[in-house]
XYZ file of C-alpha atoms in Angstrom:
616
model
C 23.323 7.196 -8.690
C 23.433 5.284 -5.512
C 22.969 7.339 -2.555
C 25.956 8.019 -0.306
C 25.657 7.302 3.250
C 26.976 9.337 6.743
C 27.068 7.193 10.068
C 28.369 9.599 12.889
C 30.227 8.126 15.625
C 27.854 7.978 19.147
C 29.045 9.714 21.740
C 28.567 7.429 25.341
C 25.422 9.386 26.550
C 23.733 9.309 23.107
C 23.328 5.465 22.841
C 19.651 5.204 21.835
C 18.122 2.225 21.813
C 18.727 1.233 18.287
C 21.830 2.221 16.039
C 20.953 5.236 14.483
C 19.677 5.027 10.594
C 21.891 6.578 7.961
C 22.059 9.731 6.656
C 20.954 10.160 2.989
C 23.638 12.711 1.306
C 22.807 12.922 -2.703
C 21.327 16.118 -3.687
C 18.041 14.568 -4.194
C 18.048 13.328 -0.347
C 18.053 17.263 0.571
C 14.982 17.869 2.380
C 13.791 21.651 1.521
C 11.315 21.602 4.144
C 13.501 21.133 7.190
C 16.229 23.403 8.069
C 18.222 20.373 9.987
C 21.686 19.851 8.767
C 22.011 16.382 9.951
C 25.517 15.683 7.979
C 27.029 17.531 10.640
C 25.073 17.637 13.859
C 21.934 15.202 14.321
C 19.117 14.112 16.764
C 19.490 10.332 17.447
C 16.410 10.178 20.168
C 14.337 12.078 21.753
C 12.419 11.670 24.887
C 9.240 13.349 26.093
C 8.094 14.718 29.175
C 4.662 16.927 28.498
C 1.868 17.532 30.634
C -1.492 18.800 28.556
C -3.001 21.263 29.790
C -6.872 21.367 28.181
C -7.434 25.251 29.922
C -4.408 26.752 28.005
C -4.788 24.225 25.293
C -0.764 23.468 25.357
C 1.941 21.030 25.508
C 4.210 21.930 28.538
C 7.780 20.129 29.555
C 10.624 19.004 28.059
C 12.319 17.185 25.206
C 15.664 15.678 25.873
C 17.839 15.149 22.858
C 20.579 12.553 21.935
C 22.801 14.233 19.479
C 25.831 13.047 16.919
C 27.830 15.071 15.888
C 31.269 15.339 13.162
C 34.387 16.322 15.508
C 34.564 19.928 15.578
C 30.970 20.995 15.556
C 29.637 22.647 18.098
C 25.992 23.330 17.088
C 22.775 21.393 16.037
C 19.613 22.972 13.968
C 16.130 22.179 14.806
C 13.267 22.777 13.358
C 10.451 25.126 15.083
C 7.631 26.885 14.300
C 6.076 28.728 17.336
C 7.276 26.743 20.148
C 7.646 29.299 23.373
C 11.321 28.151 24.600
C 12.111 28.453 28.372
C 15.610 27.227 27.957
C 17.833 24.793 26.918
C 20.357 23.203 28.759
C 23.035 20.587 28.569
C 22.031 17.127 30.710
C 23.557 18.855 33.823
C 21.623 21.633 33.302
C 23.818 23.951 32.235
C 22.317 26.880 30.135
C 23.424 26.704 26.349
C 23.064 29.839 24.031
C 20.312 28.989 20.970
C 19.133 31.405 18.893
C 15.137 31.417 16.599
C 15.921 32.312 13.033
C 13.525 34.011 10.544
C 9.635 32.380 10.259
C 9.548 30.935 6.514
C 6.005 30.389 5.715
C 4.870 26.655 5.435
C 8.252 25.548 6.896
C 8.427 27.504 10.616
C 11.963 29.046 12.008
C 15.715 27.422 12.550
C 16.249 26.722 16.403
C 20.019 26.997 16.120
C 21.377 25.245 19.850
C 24.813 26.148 20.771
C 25.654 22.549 22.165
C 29.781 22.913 22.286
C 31.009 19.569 23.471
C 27.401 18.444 24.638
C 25.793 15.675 23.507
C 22.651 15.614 24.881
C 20.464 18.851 25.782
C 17.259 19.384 27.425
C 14.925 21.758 25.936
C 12.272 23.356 28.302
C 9.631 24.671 26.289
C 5.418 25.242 25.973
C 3.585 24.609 22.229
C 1.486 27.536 20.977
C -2.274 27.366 21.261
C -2.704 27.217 17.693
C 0.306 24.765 16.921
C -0.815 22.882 13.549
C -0.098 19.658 14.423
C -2.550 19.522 17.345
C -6.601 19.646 17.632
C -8.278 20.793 20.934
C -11.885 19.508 20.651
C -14.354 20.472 22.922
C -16.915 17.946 24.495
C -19.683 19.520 22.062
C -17.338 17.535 18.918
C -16.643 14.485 20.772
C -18.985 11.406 20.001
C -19.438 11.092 24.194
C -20.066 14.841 24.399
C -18.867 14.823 28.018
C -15.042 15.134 27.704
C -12.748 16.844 25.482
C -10.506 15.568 23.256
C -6.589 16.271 22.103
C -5.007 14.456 18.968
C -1.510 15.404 17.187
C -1.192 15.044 13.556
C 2.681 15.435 12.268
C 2.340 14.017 8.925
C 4.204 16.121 6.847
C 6.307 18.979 9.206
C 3.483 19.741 11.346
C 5.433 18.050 14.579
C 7.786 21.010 15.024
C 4.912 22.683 16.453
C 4.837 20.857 19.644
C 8.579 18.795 19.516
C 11.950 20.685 19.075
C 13.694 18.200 17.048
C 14.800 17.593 13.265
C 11.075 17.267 11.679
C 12.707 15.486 8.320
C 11.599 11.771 7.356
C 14.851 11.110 6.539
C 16.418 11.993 9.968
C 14.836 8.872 11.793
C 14.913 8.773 15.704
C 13.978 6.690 18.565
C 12.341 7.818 21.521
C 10.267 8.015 24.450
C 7.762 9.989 26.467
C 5.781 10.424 29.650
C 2.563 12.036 29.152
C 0.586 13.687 32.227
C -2.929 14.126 31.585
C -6.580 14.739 33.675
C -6.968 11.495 35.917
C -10.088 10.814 34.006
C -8.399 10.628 30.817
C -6.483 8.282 29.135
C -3.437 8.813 26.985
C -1.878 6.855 24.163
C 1.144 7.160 21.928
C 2.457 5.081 18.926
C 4.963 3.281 20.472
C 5.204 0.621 23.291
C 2.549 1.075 25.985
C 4.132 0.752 29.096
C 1.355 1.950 31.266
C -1.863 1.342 29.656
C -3.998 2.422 32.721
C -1.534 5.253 33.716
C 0.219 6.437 37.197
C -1.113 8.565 39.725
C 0.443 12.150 39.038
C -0.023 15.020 41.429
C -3.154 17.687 40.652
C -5.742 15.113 40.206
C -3.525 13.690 37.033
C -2.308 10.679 35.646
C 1.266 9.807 33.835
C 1.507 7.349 31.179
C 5.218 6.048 29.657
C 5.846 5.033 26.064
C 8.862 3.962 24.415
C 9.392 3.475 20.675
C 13.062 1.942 20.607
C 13.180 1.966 16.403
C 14.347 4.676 14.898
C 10.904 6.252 13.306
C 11.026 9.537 10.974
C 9.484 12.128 13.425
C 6.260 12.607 11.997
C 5.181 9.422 13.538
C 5.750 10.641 16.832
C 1.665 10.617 17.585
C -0.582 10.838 21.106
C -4.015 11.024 21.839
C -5.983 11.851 24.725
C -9.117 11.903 25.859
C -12.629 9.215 27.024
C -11.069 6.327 25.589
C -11.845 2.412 25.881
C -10.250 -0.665 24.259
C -11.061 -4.166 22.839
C -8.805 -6.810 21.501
C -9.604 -7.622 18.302
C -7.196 -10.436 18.332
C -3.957 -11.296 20.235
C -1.830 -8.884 18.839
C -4.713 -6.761 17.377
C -7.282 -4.329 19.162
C -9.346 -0.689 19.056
C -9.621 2.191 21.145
C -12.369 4.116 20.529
C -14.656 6.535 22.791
C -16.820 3.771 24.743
C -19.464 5.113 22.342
C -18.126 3.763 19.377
C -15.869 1.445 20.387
C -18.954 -1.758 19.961
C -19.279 -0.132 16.288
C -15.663 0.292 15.090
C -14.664 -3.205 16.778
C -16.998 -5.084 14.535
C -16.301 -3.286 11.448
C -12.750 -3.836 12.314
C -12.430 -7.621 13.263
C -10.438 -8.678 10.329
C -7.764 -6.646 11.402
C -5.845 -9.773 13.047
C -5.842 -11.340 9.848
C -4.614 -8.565 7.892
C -1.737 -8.727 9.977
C -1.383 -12.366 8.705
C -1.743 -11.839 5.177
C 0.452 -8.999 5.179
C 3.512 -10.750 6.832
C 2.962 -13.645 4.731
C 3.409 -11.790 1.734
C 6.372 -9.035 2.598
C 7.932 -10.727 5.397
C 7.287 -10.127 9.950
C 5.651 -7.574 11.379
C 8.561 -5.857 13.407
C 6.998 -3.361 15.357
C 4.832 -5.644 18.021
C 0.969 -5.259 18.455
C -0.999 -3.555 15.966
C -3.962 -1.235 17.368
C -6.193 1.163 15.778
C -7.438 4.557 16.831
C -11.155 5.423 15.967
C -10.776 9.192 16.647
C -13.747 11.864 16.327
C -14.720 12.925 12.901
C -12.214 16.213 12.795
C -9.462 14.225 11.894
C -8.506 15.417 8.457
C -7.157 11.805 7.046
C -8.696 8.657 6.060
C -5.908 7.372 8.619
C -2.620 7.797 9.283
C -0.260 5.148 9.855
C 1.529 5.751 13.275
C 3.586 2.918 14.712
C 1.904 0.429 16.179
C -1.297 2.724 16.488
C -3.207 3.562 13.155
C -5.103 6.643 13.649
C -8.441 6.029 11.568
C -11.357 7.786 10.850
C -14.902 7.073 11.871
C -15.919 8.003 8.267
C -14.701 4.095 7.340
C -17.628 2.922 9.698
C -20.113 2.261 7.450
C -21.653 -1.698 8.977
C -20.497 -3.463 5.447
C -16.357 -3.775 5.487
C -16.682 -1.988 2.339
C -14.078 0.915 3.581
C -11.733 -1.459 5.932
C -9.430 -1.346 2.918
C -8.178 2.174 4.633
C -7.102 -0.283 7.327
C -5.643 -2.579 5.030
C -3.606 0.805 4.018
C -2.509 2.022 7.196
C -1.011 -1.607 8.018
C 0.932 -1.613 4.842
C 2.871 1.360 5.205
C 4.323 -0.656 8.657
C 6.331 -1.940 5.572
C 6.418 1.060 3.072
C 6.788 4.004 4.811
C 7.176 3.263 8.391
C 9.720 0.838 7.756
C 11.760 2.078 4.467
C 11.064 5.844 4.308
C 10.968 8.386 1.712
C 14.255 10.620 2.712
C 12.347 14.027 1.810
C 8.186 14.772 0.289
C 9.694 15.144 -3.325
C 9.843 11.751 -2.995
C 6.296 10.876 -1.166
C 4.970 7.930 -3.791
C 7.803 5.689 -2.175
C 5.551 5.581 0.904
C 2.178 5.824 -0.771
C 2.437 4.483 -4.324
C 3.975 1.205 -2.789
C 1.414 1.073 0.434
C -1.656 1.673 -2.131
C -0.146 -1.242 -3.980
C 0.411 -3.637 -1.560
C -3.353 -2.682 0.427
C -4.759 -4.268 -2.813
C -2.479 -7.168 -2.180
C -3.954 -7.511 1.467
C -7.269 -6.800 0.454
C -7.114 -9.506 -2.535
C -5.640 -12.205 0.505
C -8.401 -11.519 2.880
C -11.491 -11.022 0.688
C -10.464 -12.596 -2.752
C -9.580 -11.268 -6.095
C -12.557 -9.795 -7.073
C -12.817 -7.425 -4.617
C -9.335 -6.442 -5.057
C -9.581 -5.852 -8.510
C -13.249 -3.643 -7.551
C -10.547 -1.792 -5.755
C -7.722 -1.347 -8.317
C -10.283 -0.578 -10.570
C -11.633 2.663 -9.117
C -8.027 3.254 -8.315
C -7.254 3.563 -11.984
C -10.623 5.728 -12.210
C -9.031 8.060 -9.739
C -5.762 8.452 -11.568
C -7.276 9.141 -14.728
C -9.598 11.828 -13.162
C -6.346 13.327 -11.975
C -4.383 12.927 -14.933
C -6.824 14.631 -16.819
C -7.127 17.606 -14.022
C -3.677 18.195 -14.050
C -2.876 17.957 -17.406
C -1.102 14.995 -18.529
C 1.980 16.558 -19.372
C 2.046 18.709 -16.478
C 5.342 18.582 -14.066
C 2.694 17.794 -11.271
C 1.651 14.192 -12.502
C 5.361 13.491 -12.020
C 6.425 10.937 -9.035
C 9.115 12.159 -8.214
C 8.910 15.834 -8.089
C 8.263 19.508 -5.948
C 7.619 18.486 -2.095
C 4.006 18.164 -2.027
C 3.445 19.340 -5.660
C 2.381 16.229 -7.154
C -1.065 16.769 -7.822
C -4.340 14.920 -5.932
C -3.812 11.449 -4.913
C -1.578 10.527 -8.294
C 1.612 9.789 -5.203
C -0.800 6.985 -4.195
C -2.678 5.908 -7.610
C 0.493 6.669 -10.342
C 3.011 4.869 -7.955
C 0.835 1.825 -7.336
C 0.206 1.693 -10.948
C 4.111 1.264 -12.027
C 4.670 -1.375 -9.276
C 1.615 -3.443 -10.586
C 3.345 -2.878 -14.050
C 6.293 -4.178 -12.853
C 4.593 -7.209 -11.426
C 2.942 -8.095 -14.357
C 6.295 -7.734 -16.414
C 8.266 -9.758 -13.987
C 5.644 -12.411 -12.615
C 3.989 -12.223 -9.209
C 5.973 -14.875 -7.935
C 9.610 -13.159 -8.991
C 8.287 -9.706 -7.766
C 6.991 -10.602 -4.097
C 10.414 -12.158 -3.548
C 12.239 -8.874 -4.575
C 9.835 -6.589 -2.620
C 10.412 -8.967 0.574
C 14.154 -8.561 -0.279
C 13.201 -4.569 -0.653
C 11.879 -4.106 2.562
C 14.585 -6.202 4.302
C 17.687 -4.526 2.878
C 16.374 -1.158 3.613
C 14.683 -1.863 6.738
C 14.624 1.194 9.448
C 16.080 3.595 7.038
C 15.417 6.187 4.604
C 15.168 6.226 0.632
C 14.699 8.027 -2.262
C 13.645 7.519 -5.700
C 17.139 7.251 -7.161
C 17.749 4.898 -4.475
C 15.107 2.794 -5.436
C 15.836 2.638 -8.996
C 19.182 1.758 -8.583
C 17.984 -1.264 -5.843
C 15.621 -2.416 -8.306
C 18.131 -2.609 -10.919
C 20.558 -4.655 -8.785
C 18.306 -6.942 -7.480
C 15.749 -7.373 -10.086
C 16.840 -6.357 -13.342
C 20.039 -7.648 -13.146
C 21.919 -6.487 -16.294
C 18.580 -7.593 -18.720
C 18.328 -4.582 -21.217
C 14.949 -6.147 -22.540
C 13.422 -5.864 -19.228
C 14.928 -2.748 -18.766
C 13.532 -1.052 -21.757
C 10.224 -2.526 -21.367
C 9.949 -1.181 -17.923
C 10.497 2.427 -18.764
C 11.521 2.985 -14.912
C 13.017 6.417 -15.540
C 9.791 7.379 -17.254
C 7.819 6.173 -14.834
C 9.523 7.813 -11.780
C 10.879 11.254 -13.427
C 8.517 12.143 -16.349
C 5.127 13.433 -16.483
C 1.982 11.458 -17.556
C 1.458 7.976 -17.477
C 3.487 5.975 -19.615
C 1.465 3.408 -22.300
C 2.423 -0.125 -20.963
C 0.828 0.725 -17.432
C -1.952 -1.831 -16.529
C -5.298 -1.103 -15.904
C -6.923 -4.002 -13.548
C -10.515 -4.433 -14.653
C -13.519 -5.303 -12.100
C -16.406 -7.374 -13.603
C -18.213 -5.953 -10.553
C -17.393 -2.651 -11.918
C -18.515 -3.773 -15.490
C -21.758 -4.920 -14.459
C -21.954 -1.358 -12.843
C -21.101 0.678 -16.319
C -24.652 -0.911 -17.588
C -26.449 0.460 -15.140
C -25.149 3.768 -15.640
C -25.938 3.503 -19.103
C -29.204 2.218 -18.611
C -29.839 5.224 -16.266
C -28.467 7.872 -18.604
C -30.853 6.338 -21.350
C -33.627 7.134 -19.220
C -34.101 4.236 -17.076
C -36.098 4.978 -13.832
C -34.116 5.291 -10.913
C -36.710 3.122 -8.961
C -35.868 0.209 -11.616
C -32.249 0.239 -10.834
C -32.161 -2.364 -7.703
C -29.312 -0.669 -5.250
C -30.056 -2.677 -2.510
C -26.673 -4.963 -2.485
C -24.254 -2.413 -3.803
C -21.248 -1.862 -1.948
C -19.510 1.909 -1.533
C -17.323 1.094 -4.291
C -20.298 -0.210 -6.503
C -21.963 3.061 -5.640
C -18.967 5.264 -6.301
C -18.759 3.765 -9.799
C -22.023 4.759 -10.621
C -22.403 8.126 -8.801
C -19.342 9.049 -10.450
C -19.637 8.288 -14.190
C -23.324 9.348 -14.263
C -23.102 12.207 -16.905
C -22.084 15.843 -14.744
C -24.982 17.705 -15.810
C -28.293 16.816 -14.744
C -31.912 18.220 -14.280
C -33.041 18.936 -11.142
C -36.184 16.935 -11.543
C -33.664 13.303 -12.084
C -31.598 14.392 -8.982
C -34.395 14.736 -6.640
C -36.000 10.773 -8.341
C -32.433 9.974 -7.511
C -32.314 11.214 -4.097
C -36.040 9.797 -3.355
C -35.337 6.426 -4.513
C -31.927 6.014 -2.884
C -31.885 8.065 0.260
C -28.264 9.702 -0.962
C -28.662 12.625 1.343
C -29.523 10.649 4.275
C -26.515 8.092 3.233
C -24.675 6.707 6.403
C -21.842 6.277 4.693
C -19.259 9.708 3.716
C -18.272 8.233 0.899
C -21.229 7.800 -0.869
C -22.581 11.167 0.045
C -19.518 13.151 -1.041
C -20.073 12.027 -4.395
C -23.602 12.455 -4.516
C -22.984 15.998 -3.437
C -20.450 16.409 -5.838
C -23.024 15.481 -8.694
C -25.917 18.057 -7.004
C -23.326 20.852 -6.651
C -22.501 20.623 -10.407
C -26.211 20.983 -10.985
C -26.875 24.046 -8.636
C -29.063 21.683 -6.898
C -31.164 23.469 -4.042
C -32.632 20.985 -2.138
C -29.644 19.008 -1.150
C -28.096 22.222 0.465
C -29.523 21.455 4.295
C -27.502 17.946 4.012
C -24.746 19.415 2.379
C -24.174 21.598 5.484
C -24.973 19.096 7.749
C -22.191 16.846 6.176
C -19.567 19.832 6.362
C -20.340 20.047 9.838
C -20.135 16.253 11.080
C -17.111 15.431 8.639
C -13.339 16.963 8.532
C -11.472 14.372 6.383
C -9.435 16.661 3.876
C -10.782 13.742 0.997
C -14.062 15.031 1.154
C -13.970 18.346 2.608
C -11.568 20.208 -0.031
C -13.223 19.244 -3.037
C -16.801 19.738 -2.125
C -15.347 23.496 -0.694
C -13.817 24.062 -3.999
C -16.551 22.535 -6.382
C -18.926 25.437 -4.179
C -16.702 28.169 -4.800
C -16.230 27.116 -8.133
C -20.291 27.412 -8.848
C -20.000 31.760 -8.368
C -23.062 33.341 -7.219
C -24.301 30.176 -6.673
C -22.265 28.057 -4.515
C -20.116 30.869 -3.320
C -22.464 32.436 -0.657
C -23.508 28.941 0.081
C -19.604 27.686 0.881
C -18.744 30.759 3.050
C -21.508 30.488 5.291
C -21.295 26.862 6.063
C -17.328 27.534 6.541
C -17.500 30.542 8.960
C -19.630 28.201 11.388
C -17.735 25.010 10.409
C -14.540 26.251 10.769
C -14.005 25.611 14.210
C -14.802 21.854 14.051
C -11.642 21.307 11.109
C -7.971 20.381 12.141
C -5.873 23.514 11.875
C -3.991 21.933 8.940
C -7.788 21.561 7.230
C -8.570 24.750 7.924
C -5.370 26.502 7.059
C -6.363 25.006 3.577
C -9.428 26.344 3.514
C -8.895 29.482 4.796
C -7.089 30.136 0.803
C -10.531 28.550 -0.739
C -13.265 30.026 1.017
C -12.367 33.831 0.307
């Protein structure tokens, strides 16, 4: 069924600065986790003015809202969960009646606004301390360990916790924001930059303006603050970093510019201007996070070799899938990941060649088997489209870029590229959804051929569980030569006669991870002597190695264990090595909770929310 669409008529004072994106009305554009109503009442644009104060740790000011709204209604629902609401008034300040509904766990509380005739309203308001989409880090968990640090994280409905607005992808908004910070601090946003070095601002402060005039889903509203530098890595390209990182993640990072290239060449311009990168401080619970025109990354990707800039190569695709066209609600999530994973490998095979791509595609598959098998192939949570966040591990990313490579192979590369260009232009700026998606690719691709139809097996692919037989598996000879060495080494070989020198992280996580799972403690400590795996400089490759010791109950690796839990808070690594622990019982169990109640305090509140229902 092809999704029905709601354009409300803007009132003069709401005019954002684009024309506002449809509204997605099927059933299966409902968003469960957002108690908006946006077929009747909706934010259009939303503009910022917060100072951040690092003694109360919170977000204090106001958010002005654009509204549309059906003749006749005279209230709007927001989404909220522990904002501390001053007032709310209409733009000549005029107090408005609003009412806080019942807290629903993992969703927050209805902000119900009494607007009458009003079509813009000013909400005066503080965040809580311990809002989830924000992390307060002290000096001590900084990488300059002289000034502290503040980053938000919205991604999925965490941004009601310091904006009162409709926190639904599918209820996209422009906006803007001034940002008042400590004078020896800099601030930056993902949108335009308008005041790079900031304004003077009373109280030994500076302001800084953004603006962001494309209607984004809110959880790509995004800030950071804190000791931060920048380099160009190109013209329309560049990092900011703390200065002492910034030399470090600016070479790792310099094909960034022509990523940018390679993507535009292949799914059509890059519409939202420059292209920067973030290097934020190891709490940040993603491998990035793909904010406009400012990719939040993590310094766990900086490992001297480019083997881990394909995360980059990720964050810049979903400019295009995700950013761009937007799953409407998270039942619907692979429409941002499945096609971003897919069309990283695309990037990653124009910029460094097919081999490595298919190196890449090829653990890929690795993960979504491992997945597969943990859920349970027939299980409801292998499903694309499915329960908001129920689809199990990374199967949104691996499953969904699995079908589209299916599809390409079906269809040619040649006859695919020009659909997905096609794609991304027809639905540029607004929201979808899996039905919608189906039905586009049947338009504009299928075209009435019942062969190619059945051969396809769309339906099965986006609304049935498992993977579906005529999927294709991309196979790495790098990889291959890989498997011999494992088997070699599982024979008996010595680890000393296994030459590691040259391997990449992927190379390594191919062997690391099909090694057998149960092994003596007298080969794990060869292992680690001959290969340094505890001392590894690079996350990756020590999150699987401590996978394999944990399995094994394996003492001496404990002391780098913790010291990795410490150092690292990407969700990637930190879940499963929690879980694998508490999985070992006497064992691991006394070994996870201790490292947690001192580690705690260095995870993103979303991380350790998590956590807090694994380390019990």
């Amino acid at each position: 069924m092809i999704p029905t669409l709601i354009a409300l008529a803007a009132a003069p004072l709401a005019a954002p600065a684009a024309a506002p994106a449809t509204i997605l009305t099927t059933p299966e554009a409902k968003d469960t986790l957002s108690f908006a109503e946006p077929e009747k009442a909706r934010v259009t644009h939303v503009d910022l003015d917060l100072t951040a104060d690092f003694t109360t740790q919170r977000l204090r000011g106001t958010a002005t809202l654009d509204i549309l709204a059906k003749p006749g209604v005279g209230t709007i629902v927001l989404d909220d969960d522990g904002l501390v609401i001053a007032r709310i008034t209409d733009a000549k300040g005029r107090a408005l009646k609003y009412t806080v509904g019942a807290v629903v766990p993992d969703k927050g509380a209805p902000l119900t606004v009494a607007i009458g005739d009003a079509r813009r309203i000013v909400v005066t308001y503080t965040s809580a301390p311990k809002a989830s989409a924000l992390q307060w880090l002290p000096p001590s968990l900084t990488a300059g360990k002289t000034k502290p640090f503040l980053f938000s994280q919205g991604e999925p409905t965490n941004n009601r916790s310091w904006i009162p607005t409709q926190d639904s992808p599918g209820i996209r908004q422009s906006w803007s924001a001034h940002l008042t910070v400590p004078a020896d601090m800099i601030a930056v946003m993902s949108a335009n930059r308008l005041t790079p070095k900031g304004e003077p601002a009373a109280n030994g402060r500076k302001r800084f303006a953004f603006d962001m005039p494309h209607a984004v889903p809110p959880y790509l509203i995004a800030f950071a603050v804190g000791d931060l530098a920048f380099k160009p890595l190109g013209p329309t390209t560049g990092v900011y970093a703390e200065p002492a990182t910034l030399a470090r993640a600016a070479a790792e990072l310099d094909d960034t510019e022509k990523m940018v290239a390679a993507a535009s060449a292949l799914y059509g311009p890059y519409r939202w201007g420059r292209y920067d990168i973030l290097m934020l401080p190891p709490s940040f619970p993603y491998g990035g996070m793909e904010n406009p025109t400012l990719t939040f990354a993590t310094p766990t990707i900086l490992t001297g070799d480019k083997s881990n800039v394909d995360v980059i190569a990720h964050e810049l695709a979903h400019s295009w899938s995700g950013n761009l066209v937007t799953n409407a609600t998270w039942s619907d999530a692979w429409l941002n990941e499945g096609f971003t994973t897919y069309f990283e490998n695309r990037i990653d095979e124009a910029v460094y060649g097919k081999e490595r791509a298919a190196t890449l595609a090829d653990l890929s598959w690795d993960n979504l088997q491992r997945d597969l098998t943990a859920a349970g192939a027939e299980s409801g949570a292998t499903r694309l489209h499915g329960d908001p966040g129920g689809t199990y591990g990374e199967l949104d990313y691996n499953k969904g870029a699995t079908f589209l490579r299916t599809i390409e192979y079906r269809v040619g590369r040649a006859r695919w590229d020009a659909y997905l260009r096609g794609y991304f232009d027809r639905h540029a700026f607004q929201p979808q959804t899996t039905a919608g998606f189906l039905a586009d690719l049947r338009a504009n691709l299928i075209k009435g051929d019942a062969a190619l139809e059945k051969d396809l097996e769309l339906d099965r692919w986006a609304y049935q569980p498992g993977l579906p037989d005529n999927a294709v598996h991309v196979r790495s000879a790098t990889l291959a030569a890989i498997d011999t060495k494992i088997t070699a080494f599982a024979g008996g070989a010595a680890a000393s006669s296994i030459d590691t020198a040259k391997w990449s992280t992927q190379e390594w996580l191919r062997f690391l991870n099909g090694l057998p799972r149960q092994q003596t403690a007298a080969r794990l400590a060869e292992m680690d002597s001959a290969w340094g795996l505890s001392k590894s400089p690079s996350a990756y490759i020590g999150f699987a190695w401590f996978s394999l010791a944990i399995a094994n109950h394996y003492d001496p690796v404990v002391p780098a264990l913790d010291h990795y839990l410490h150092t690292i808070g990407r969700g990637l690594f930190v879940y499963p090595l929690y879980r694998a622990l508490m999985a070992q019982g006497p064992w691991g169990q006394p070994i996870a909770r201790r490292i947690y109640a001192s580690a705690r305090a260095t995870y993103h509140p979303t991380v350790a929310a998590t956590l807090d229902g694994v380390v019990k």
